[in-house]
Amino acid sequence: MRIGVVAPGGPVAPGLETRLAAVVAALPPHARPEIRFHPQCFAASGHFAGDDALRAQAFLDVANDARFDAVWFARGGYGSFRLIETVLPRLGAAARGKIYLGYSDVGALLGALYGAGIGCCAHGPMPIDLDRPGGEAAALRALAFLAGDDAALEPAAARHAPAAAFNITILCHLIGTPWLPDLAGHALVLEEVNEPMYRIDRALGQIAGVPAIRRAAGILLGRCGAIVPNDPDFGQGEDEVARFWCARSGIPYLGRADIGHDADNKVVRFGVW
Amino acid sequence: MRIGVVAPGGPVAPGLETRLAAVVAALPPHARPEIRFHPQCFAASGHFAGDDALRAQAFLDVANDARFDAVWFARGGYGSFRLIETVLPRLGAAARGKIYLGYSDVGALLGALYGAGIGCCAHGPMPIDLDRPGGEAAALRALAFLAGDDAALEPAAARHAPAAAFNITILCHLIGTPWLPDLAGHALVLEEVNEPMYRIDRALGQIAGVPAIRRAAGILLGRCGAIVPNDPDFGQGEDEVARFWCARSGIPYLGRADIGHDADNKVVRFGVW
């Protein structure tokens, strides 16, 4: 298994590559993947890990290289949406046979790849999760998943397949663009972080108001972490708000899912593999 | 001129009614409108000025009452989107002959009314602007506009009519829902407040990525106020970002407009009156 790491949003520090190598070195020899960080991961241009052209080229370098089995996104931040329109038409045959793994901002690109039927997309841990307490377990879970271990999968999403998982805000910003995949019949698995409740409510209201999304099989709600205090108190938690919008829209509410911006984040496969 | 004030999002303090009355009392007698605050404006239910049913009923009370010439939204906050799906089918003939005025969160409802061809919608100051330094001028501008004074109008938007104006984030959350109006051929006037640059960029990227919005006549960029610091510095201002997405999408960039979350906020009429 050869894994290429690129950063379509924000950059990572060079030390991350070394720390990930140490995690891999602790695996049994037969289970050790070869992991290559593209130098672009460490570039910086304002907010981004290099300008749009550099980030797009790095992604294409790895996605179009048949020697890599998987593209593992180094981290989120913001920036993958800016690449979609230019990279999609430039992905060749080698890009179609790969796994693409990440979450958060990277969900924009995963959604677009899934919509275009390119590769096998999955929502799950990234190298940057090594910065979290317990992050080694998240990295190992991602590696186990890439090696084919279904124990890494989020169980409710696996049971309700086909599924697709997104950060709530990132999904909102895909809506109405040509890069929102067809989610009819899917369990839509959603998570959020660092937003006040009124924004979570507002975002779920949009999602539930989209006619195409009303054809989803249902919503599975992941964790909404580090909710920013609402002034005045919103009066409802994320579970009540999700139930409200599901009832309003007729989308079945399927309960909670074990994903989120944290070390416990399980893997959700987009579609049926 | 009889004006009814309702609050589809957050509540206002009772003192606001008195302060607005003092502003009106300073006008010449023939120019004084009658302004009635619906009691719902002062209700509270968590984040909102009363629960959804109360806010929807207050809006319908005033919109469907032929004695009122205009519905003036007291303030934004968050909440008008939650009312759209229930109030639109309940608006009668009296609602069609009215002016609807407000901005910020209220833009969701204005957009939906405009899309449904109900009334004359306008983006402009609200009673809550009296809380701003210089807010009396904003309130007087709104009243002059409601009395038919075109001097209150944002000049570039008036020149490029038909136009429509939105808070950037609020417009994003209408996209993909049945309540996004047809903006083909319109000058789209946009403003933002209290967001970091990466979110302004992300939101404009979505707006520019929507095929229906790519048929707009162009984008007029209002003020982006109180921009939250971006870490690291984003490296571009709102003008550069708007130009970038216009160039990417083929939407003409029409320059700056004199609107924003501030006392200088001029009035933009939706469509052609």
XYZ file of C-alpha atoms in Angstrom:
546
model
C 0.000 0.000 0.000
C 1.456 3.307 -1.092
C -0.239 6.456 0.242
C 0.297 9.980 -1.073
C -0.414 12.906 1.248
C -1.440 16.318 -0.100
C -2.945 19.425 1.530
C -5.625 21.151 -0.549
C -6.409 23.608 2.266
C -4.007 24.672 4.994
C -0.371 23.550 5.484
C 1.138 21.209 8.054
C 4.451 21.475 9.906
C 7.294 19.232 8.633
C 7.402 17.447 11.996
C 4.054 15.823 11.235
C 5.644 13.561 8.636
C 8.160 12.297 11.194
C 5.516 11.703 13.837
C 3.376 9.767 11.383
C 6.425 7.730 10.361
C 6.907 6.765 14.010
C 3.301 5.568 14.206
C 3.802 3.465 11.083
C 7.113 2.064 12.356
C 5.302 0.599 15.352
C 3.114 -1.529 13.059
C 4.134 -5.102 12.190
C 6.406 -5.048 9.106
C 3.800 -6.595 6.778
C 1.239 -3.930 7.786
C 3.429 -0.876 7.165
C 2.268 1.274 4.276
C 4.646 3.525 2.404
C 3.550 7.121 3.043
C 4.852 10.002 0.920
C 4.101 13.612 1.868
C 4.057 15.814 -1.212
C 6.362 18.821 -0.522
C 3.329 21.042 -1.172
C 1.964 20.060 2.253
C 4.575 22.318 3.853
C 4.194 25.299 1.519
C 2.473 28.493 2.677
C 0.668 31.249 0.817
C -1.422 33.373 3.191
C -4.131 31.099 4.526
C -3.254 28.230 2.208
C -0.649 25.488 1.757
C 0.597 27.206 -1.390
C -1.429 29.099 -3.967
C -4.282 27.498 -5.881
C -2.049 26.414 -8.779
C 0.466 24.704 -6.469
C -2.194 22.931 -4.427
C -4.076 21.828 -7.541
C -0.894 20.490 -9.155
C 0.119 18.581 -6.026
C -3.277 16.931 -5.857
C -3.113 16.039 -9.554
C 0.484 14.742 -9.185
C -0.612 12.190 -6.617
C -4.131 11.430 -7.894
C -2.894 10.795 -11.440
C 0.102 8.677 -10.354
C -0.764 4.973 -10.654
C 1.926 4.089 -8.102
C -0.249 5.483 -5.304
C -3.177 3.450 -3.957
C -4.644 6.256 -1.889
C -4.721 10.034 -1.544
C -4.746 10.917 2.116
C -5.529 14.554 2.805
C -3.106 15.973 5.383
C -5.609 18.346 6.983
C -8.574 20.642 6.391
C -8.554 24.361 7.087
C -10.002 25.988 4.006
C -9.121 25.741 0.354
C -10.255 22.518 -1.272
C -13.369 24.133 -2.805
C -11.127 26.559 -4.728
C -9.487 23.615 -6.521
C -12.527 21.647 -7.625
C -13.367 23.397 -10.877
C -9.799 23.204 -12.163
C -8.766 19.708 -11.017
C -11.859 17.638 -11.884
C -11.396 17.798 -15.680
C -7.701 16.925 -15.318
C -8.089 13.640 -13.445
C -7.156 10.601 -15.545
C -7.564 6.839 -15.355
C -5.134 6.401 -12.459
C -7.236 8.767 -10.335
C -10.281 6.517 -10.714
C -8.757 3.521 -8.985
C -7.823 5.259 -5.756
C -9.155 5.815 -2.268
C -9.528 9.460 -1.138
C -9.646 9.974 2.622
C -10.192 13.059 4.773
C -12.849 15.252 6.396
C -13.695 18.840 7.357
C -12.883 21.314 4.548
C -11.697 18.408 2.383
C -15.317 17.281 2.252
C -15.943 19.779 -0.555
C -13.448 17.946 -2.757
C -14.606 14.504 -1.588
C -18.185 15.449 -2.444
C -17.169 16.633 -5.891
C -15.092 13.494 -6.561
C -17.973 11.316 -5.424
C -20.412 13.249 -7.590
C -18.119 12.779 -10.577
C -17.779 9.057 -9.863
C -14.012 9.313 -9.419
C -12.362 6.897 -7.008
C -13.579 5.609 -3.658
C -14.157 8.486 -1.261
C -14.211 8.217 2.511
C -14.732 10.594 5.431
C -12.246 9.852 8.200
C -9.128 10.805 10.163
C -6.202 12.700 8.657
C -2.510 12.997 9.563
C -3.202 16.320 11.368
C -5.248 14.368 13.920
C -1.904 13.419 15.494
C -2.106 16.930 17.026
C -5.148 15.849 19.070
C -4.993 13.990 22.399
C -5.447 10.350 21.406
C -4.682 11.242 17.818
C -2.446 8.212 17.308
C -5.551 6.002 17.538
C -7.209 8.146 14.862
C -4.208 7.821 12.532
C -4.047 4.062 13.127
C -7.772 3.797 12.409
C -7.318 5.589 9.106
C -4.409 3.300 8.187
C -6.386 0.205 9.171
C -9.254 1.407 6.990
C -6.924 1.993 4.048
C -5.618 -1.541 4.566
C -9.166 -2.895 4.286
C -10.166 -3.297 7.936
C -13.919 -2.713 8.274
C -13.569 -2.310 12.058
C -12.617 1.314 11.311
C -16.044 2.018 9.847
C -18.764 4.046 11.552
C -21.272 1.259 12.267
C -24.596 3.089 11.727
C -23.428 4.551 8.424
C -22.189 1.123 7.304
C -25.569 -0.380 8.207
C -27.443 2.317 6.265
C -25.201 2.297 3.157
C -25.082 4.005 0.747
C -23.941 6.870 2.935
C -22.029 10.119 2.610
C -20.527 12.230 5.395
C -19.884 15.933 5.631
C -19.105 18.765 7.929
C -22.413 20.663 8.057
C -20.994 24.037 6.979
C -18.953 22.500 4.165
C -22.030 20.704 2.832
C -23.990 23.983 2.906
C -21.357 25.611 0.711
C -21.567 22.802 -1.872
C -25.331 23.202 -2.228
C -26.425 24.741 -5.499
C -23.045 24.215 -7.137
C -22.436 21.554 -9.792
C -20.291 19.700 -7.222
C -22.976 18.640 -4.782
C -23.319 14.884 -5.327
C -26.692 13.198 -5.711
C -27.574 12.159 -2.164
C -30.903 10.480 -2.974
C -31.253 7.264 -1.011
C -28.155 8.012 1.071
C -27.748 8.135 4.816
C -26.362 11.639 5.205
C -23.906 11.688 8.110
C -23.227 15.183 9.466
C -20.866 16.695 12.009
C -19.866 20.191 13.061
C -17.289 22.003 15.169
C -16.745 25.498 16.534
C -20.127 26.960 15.565
C -22.836 28.502 17.756
C -26.183 26.704 17.864
C -27.971 29.351 15.798
C -25.584 28.655 12.927
C -26.019 24.901 13.252
C -29.794 25.441 13.126
C -29.502 27.793 10.152
C -27.277 25.385 8.255
C -29.467 22.352 8.936
C -32.467 24.407 7.815
C -30.841 24.982 4.457
C -29.799 21.338 4.087
C -33.320 20.164 4.928
C -34.802 22.723 2.538
C -33.026 21.423 -0.553
C -35.440 19.308 -2.621
C -32.683 16.937 -3.799
C -31.551 16.317 -0.214
C -35.134 15.636 0.855
C -34.740 12.424 -1.166
C -31.955 11.221 1.176
C -32.660 8.030 3.132
C -32.123 9.953 6.352
C -29.775 11.963 8.526
C -27.312 10.459 10.986
C -26.012 13.146 13.325
C -22.362 12.995 14.336
C -20.848 15.101 17.081
C -21.148 18.876 17.138
C -17.991 19.719 19.073
C -16.796 22.883 20.815
C -20.132 24.649 20.291
C -19.587 28.390 20.601
C -21.792 29.943 23.337
C -24.982 31.474 21.969
C -26.209 34.761 23.487
C -28.966 34.340 24.570
C -28.873 30.590 25.083
C -30.336 28.928 21.996
C -32.610 26.745 24.073
C -32.093 23.623 21.961
C -29.184 21.249 21.423
C -28.013 19.844 18.097
C -30.081 16.709 18.508
C -33.356 18.662 18.968
C -32.497 20.939 16.066
C -31.741 18.007 13.761
C -35.007 16.329 14.782
C -36.896 19.595 14.129
C -35.598 20.001 10.591
C -36.045 16.310 9.824
C -39.680 16.512 10.950
C -40.238 19.712 8.949
C -38.701 18.300 5.781
C -39.819 14.694 5.973
C -36.235 13.409 5.996
C -36.037 10.428 8.394
C -33.891 11.086 11.464
C -31.719 7.999 11.906
C -30.041 8.894 15.222
C -26.467 9.632 16.193
C -23.251 8.634 14.452
C -19.728 8.207 15.794
C -17.982 10.892 13.738
C -16.709 14.372 14.566
C -13.728 16.680 14.747
C -12.032 14.480 17.332
C -9.832 11.436 17.794
C -12.838 9.091 17.910
C -13.889 10.011 14.364
C -14.838 6.765 12.586
C -14.707 6.229 8.824
C -17.719 6.675 6.542
C -17.498 5.394 2.985
C -19.265 7.443 0.316
C -21.656 5.250 -1.668
C -21.269 1.507 -2.076
C -17.777 0.084 -2.529
C -48.466 55.985 5.481
C -48.999 53.262 8.074
C -46.040 51.035 8.882
C -46.221 47.766 10.795
C -43.098 46.540 12.570
C -42.488 42.835 13.209
C -39.429 40.834 14.246
C -39.030 37.480 12.447
C -35.619 36.865 14.051
C -34.454 38.301 17.356
C -36.399 40.597 19.738
C -35.955 44.311 20.435
C -36.214 46.180 23.747
C -39.457 48.141 24.343
C -37.463 51.393 24.505
C -36.771 51.149 20.776
C -40.375 51.992 19.970
C -40.167 55.188 22.048
C -36.878 56.233 20.477
C -38.254 55.705 16.982
C -41.351 57.719 17.930
C -39.082 60.617 18.933
C -37.367 60.465 15.531
C -40.744 60.550 13.798
C -41.993 63.411 16.009
C -39.151 65.609 14.731
C -40.436 65.269 11.147
C -42.814 67.890 9.711
C -46.420 66.896 10.550
C -47.319 65.994 6.950
C -44.312 63.654 6.729
C -44.987 61.682 9.902
C -45.925 58.051 9.266
C -47.916 56.046 11.766
C -45.693 53.258 13.063
C -47.095 50.299 14.985
C -44.815 47.785 16.669
C -46.481 44.380 16.868
C -46.194 43.187 20.513
C -44.384 40.131 19.171
C -41.285 42.312 18.647
C -40.713 42.281 22.405
C -41.383 38.574 23.001
C -38.536 36.185 23.753
C -38.104 32.448 23.265
C -34.459 31.431 23.558
C -32.685 33.033 20.640
C -35.877 34.275 19.010
C -38.533 36.985 19.402
C -41.101 34.356 20.320
C -41.389 30.839 18.985
C -41.857 30.099 15.285
C -45.660 30.084 15.524
C -45.782 33.472 17.273
C -43.329 35.115 14.870
C -45.087 33.665 11.832
C -48.491 34.837 13.086
C -47.229 38.371 13.805
C -45.786 38.633 10.314
C -49.047 37.353 8.798
C -51.112 39.720 11.000
C -49.355 42.735 9.547
C -48.685 41.502 6.006
C -52.311 40.449 5.516
C -53.755 43.654 7.026
C -54.722 46.084 4.252
C -54.473 49.029 6.658
C -50.661 48.762 6.608
C -48.701 50.128 3.644
C -45.389 48.610 4.670
C -43.871 45.848 6.779
C -40.718 47.139 8.389
C -38.597 44.455 9.980
C -37.418 45.536 13.439
C -34.071 43.764 13.301
C -32.196 40.720 12.032
C -30.501 38.223 14.323
C -31.568 34.816 13.122
C -34.971 33.295 12.518
C -36.660 34.541 9.366
C -35.643 31.452 7.348
C -37.568 29.264 9.809
C -40.805 31.078 8.923
C -40.663 31.019 5.129
C -42.148 27.609 4.416
C -45.148 28.214 6.685
C -45.958 31.879 5.941
C -45.630 32.006 2.139
C -48.777 29.977 1.392
C -50.769 32.037 3.917
C -50.173 35.470 2.391
C -53.280 36.981 0.801
C -54.133 39.868 -1.499
C -53.314 42.581 1.061
C -49.784 41.228 1.380
C -49.148 41.756 -2.333
C -49.584 45.535 -2.243
C -47.007 46.224 0.452
C -43.403 47.272 0.809
C -41.169 44.955 2.859
C -37.991 46.557 4.221
C -35.035 45.184 6.159
C -31.634 43.520 5.780
C -29.269 40.977 7.400
C -31.098 37.807 8.490
C -34.364 39.245 7.153
C -32.879 38.888 3.674
C -33.910 35.219 3.674
C -37.572 36.246 3.930
C -37.154 39.172 1.511
C -35.581 36.825 -1.029
C -38.426 34.346 -0.657
C -41.087 37.088 -0.967
C -39.351 38.469 -4.041
C -39.089 35.000 -5.560
C -42.808 34.471 -4.979
C -43.640 37.859 -6.531
C -45.228 39.107 -3.299
C -45.021 42.842 -2.589
C -42.175 45.264 -3.190
C -39.068 44.151 -1.319
C -36.196 46.399 -0.328
C -32.865 45.981 1.493
C -32.290 48.866 3.869
C -32.138 50.191 7.439
C -34.258 48.851 10.284
C -35.457 50.323 13.594
C -32.623 48.503 15.436
C -30.150 50.732 13.577
C -31.015 53.396 16.168
C -28.594 51.455 18.390
C -25.716 52.429 16.086
C -23.810 55.710 16.239
C -25.525 57.856 13.607
C -28.426 55.460 13.542
C -31.013 58.245 13.459
C -29.873 59.092 9.925
C -30.363 55.431 8.957
C -33.906 55.389 10.380
C -34.747 58.666 8.654
C -33.378 57.279 5.379
C -35.627 54.248 5.669
C -38.637 56.449 6.410
C -37.810 58.750 3.489
C -37.565 55.710 1.230
C -40.927 54.397 2.439
C -42.375 57.855 1.691
C -41.095 57.572 -1.895
C -37.852 59.564 -1.737
C -35.375 58.089 -4.242
C -32.500 59.955 -2.569
C -32.426 57.063 -0.086
C -31.494 54.617 -2.822
C -28.051 53.094 -3.303
C -27.051 54.816 -6.559
C -25.074 52.050 -8.310
C -27.794 49.488 -7.640
C -30.449 51.927 -8.884
C -28.403 52.476 -12.055
C -28.035 48.740 -12.642
C -31.663 47.795 -11.879
C -33.055 45.193 -11.615
C -31.044 44.543 -8.490
C -31.272 42.461 -5.336
C -29.235 42.822 -2.149
C -28.216 40.293 0.453
C -25.929 39.611 3.315
C -23.438 37.146 1.819
C -23.952 34.412 4.426
C -27.734 34.724 4.290
C -27.698 34.399 0.504
C -25.527 31.269 0.792
C -28.119 29.664 3.029
C -30.928 30.347 0.529
C -29.046 28.653 -2.291
C -30.484 25.310 -3.322
C -33.763 25.903 -1.498
C -37.019 26.711 -3.306
C -36.779 30.242 -1.851
C -33.766 31.530 -3.755
C -35.231 34.037 -6.230
C -34.249 34.032 -9.907
C -31.352 36.494 -10.035
C -30.731 36.286 -13.795
C -30.048 39.725 -15.201
C -29.849 41.286 -11.728
C -27.121 43.351 -10.161
C -26.428 41.295 -7.062
C -25.483 43.627 -4.207
C -23.671 41.889 -1.348
C -22.479 42.862 2.110
C -21.063 41.056 5.115
C -20.229 41.645 8.760
C -18.329 39.846 11.520
C -16.812 37.110 9.383
C -13.147 36.232 8.808
C -11.841 36.599 5.260
C -11.615 32.858 4.680
C -15.355 32.587 5.245
C -16.085 35.531 2.957
C -13.976 33.837 0.291
C -15.684 30.485 0.861
C -19.144 32.029 0.674
C -18.414 34.039 -2.468
C -16.985 30.878 -4.022
C -20.297 29.117 -3.496
C -22.323 32.067 -4.795
C -20.153 32.300 -7.905
C -20.372 28.540 -8.407
C -24.155 28.439 -8.710
C -25.148 28.162 -12.390
C -28.323 30.255 -11.915
C -26.341 33.045 -10.251
C -23.798 33.000 -13.068
C -26.617 34.508 -15.142
C -26.687 37.633 -12.922
C -25.810 40.943 -14.577
C -22.976 41.370 -12.102
C -21.902 41.752 -8.508
C -21.809 45.058 -6.620
C -19.816 44.661 -3.419
C -21.050 46.517 -0.361
C -19.048 46.870 2.818
C -17.619 43.892 4.684
C -17.554 45.307 8.190
C -15.820 44.197 11.404
C -13.877 41.462 9.601
C -12.723 38.902 12.163
C -8.909 38.494 12.155
C -7.766 35.537 10.079
C -4.864 33.429 11.375
C -2.652 33.458 9.370
C -3.514 36.669 7.540
C -5.649 35.784 4.546
C -3.520 37.880 2.236
C -6.463 39.324 0.277
C -9.207 41.806 1.060
C -12.881 41.458 0.159
C -12.451 43.441 -3.038
C -9.704 41.115 -4.358
C -11.687 38.052 -3.364
C -14.833 39.316 -5.097
C -12.812 40.106 -8.227
C -11.247 36.623 -8.122
C -14.564 34.797 -7.997
C -16.123 37.078 -10.608
C -13.213 36.359 -12.957
C -13.439 32.625 -12.258
C -17.183 32.495 -12.829
C -17.592 35.004 -15.631
C -19.920 37.179 -13.534
C -19.132 40.859 -14.243
C -17.682 42.713 -11.267
C -19.499 46.049 -11.109
C -17.536 47.706 -8.298
C -18.482 48.809 -4.799
C -21.886 49.674 -3.386
C -22.891 51.867 -0.448
C -24.559 49.239 1.729
C -23.469 47.412 4.856
C -24.196 46.677 8.503
C -23.804 50.341 9.432
C -25.626 53.665 9.634
C -24.662 54.560 6.035
C -26.567 51.579 4.632
C -28.479 52.815 1.559
C -31.642 51.218 0.201
C -31.648 48.649 -2.619
C -34.961 47.789 -4.266
C -35.438 44.168 -5.361
C -36.383 43.999 -9.029
C -38.123 46.806 -10.898
C -40.821 48.791 -9.088
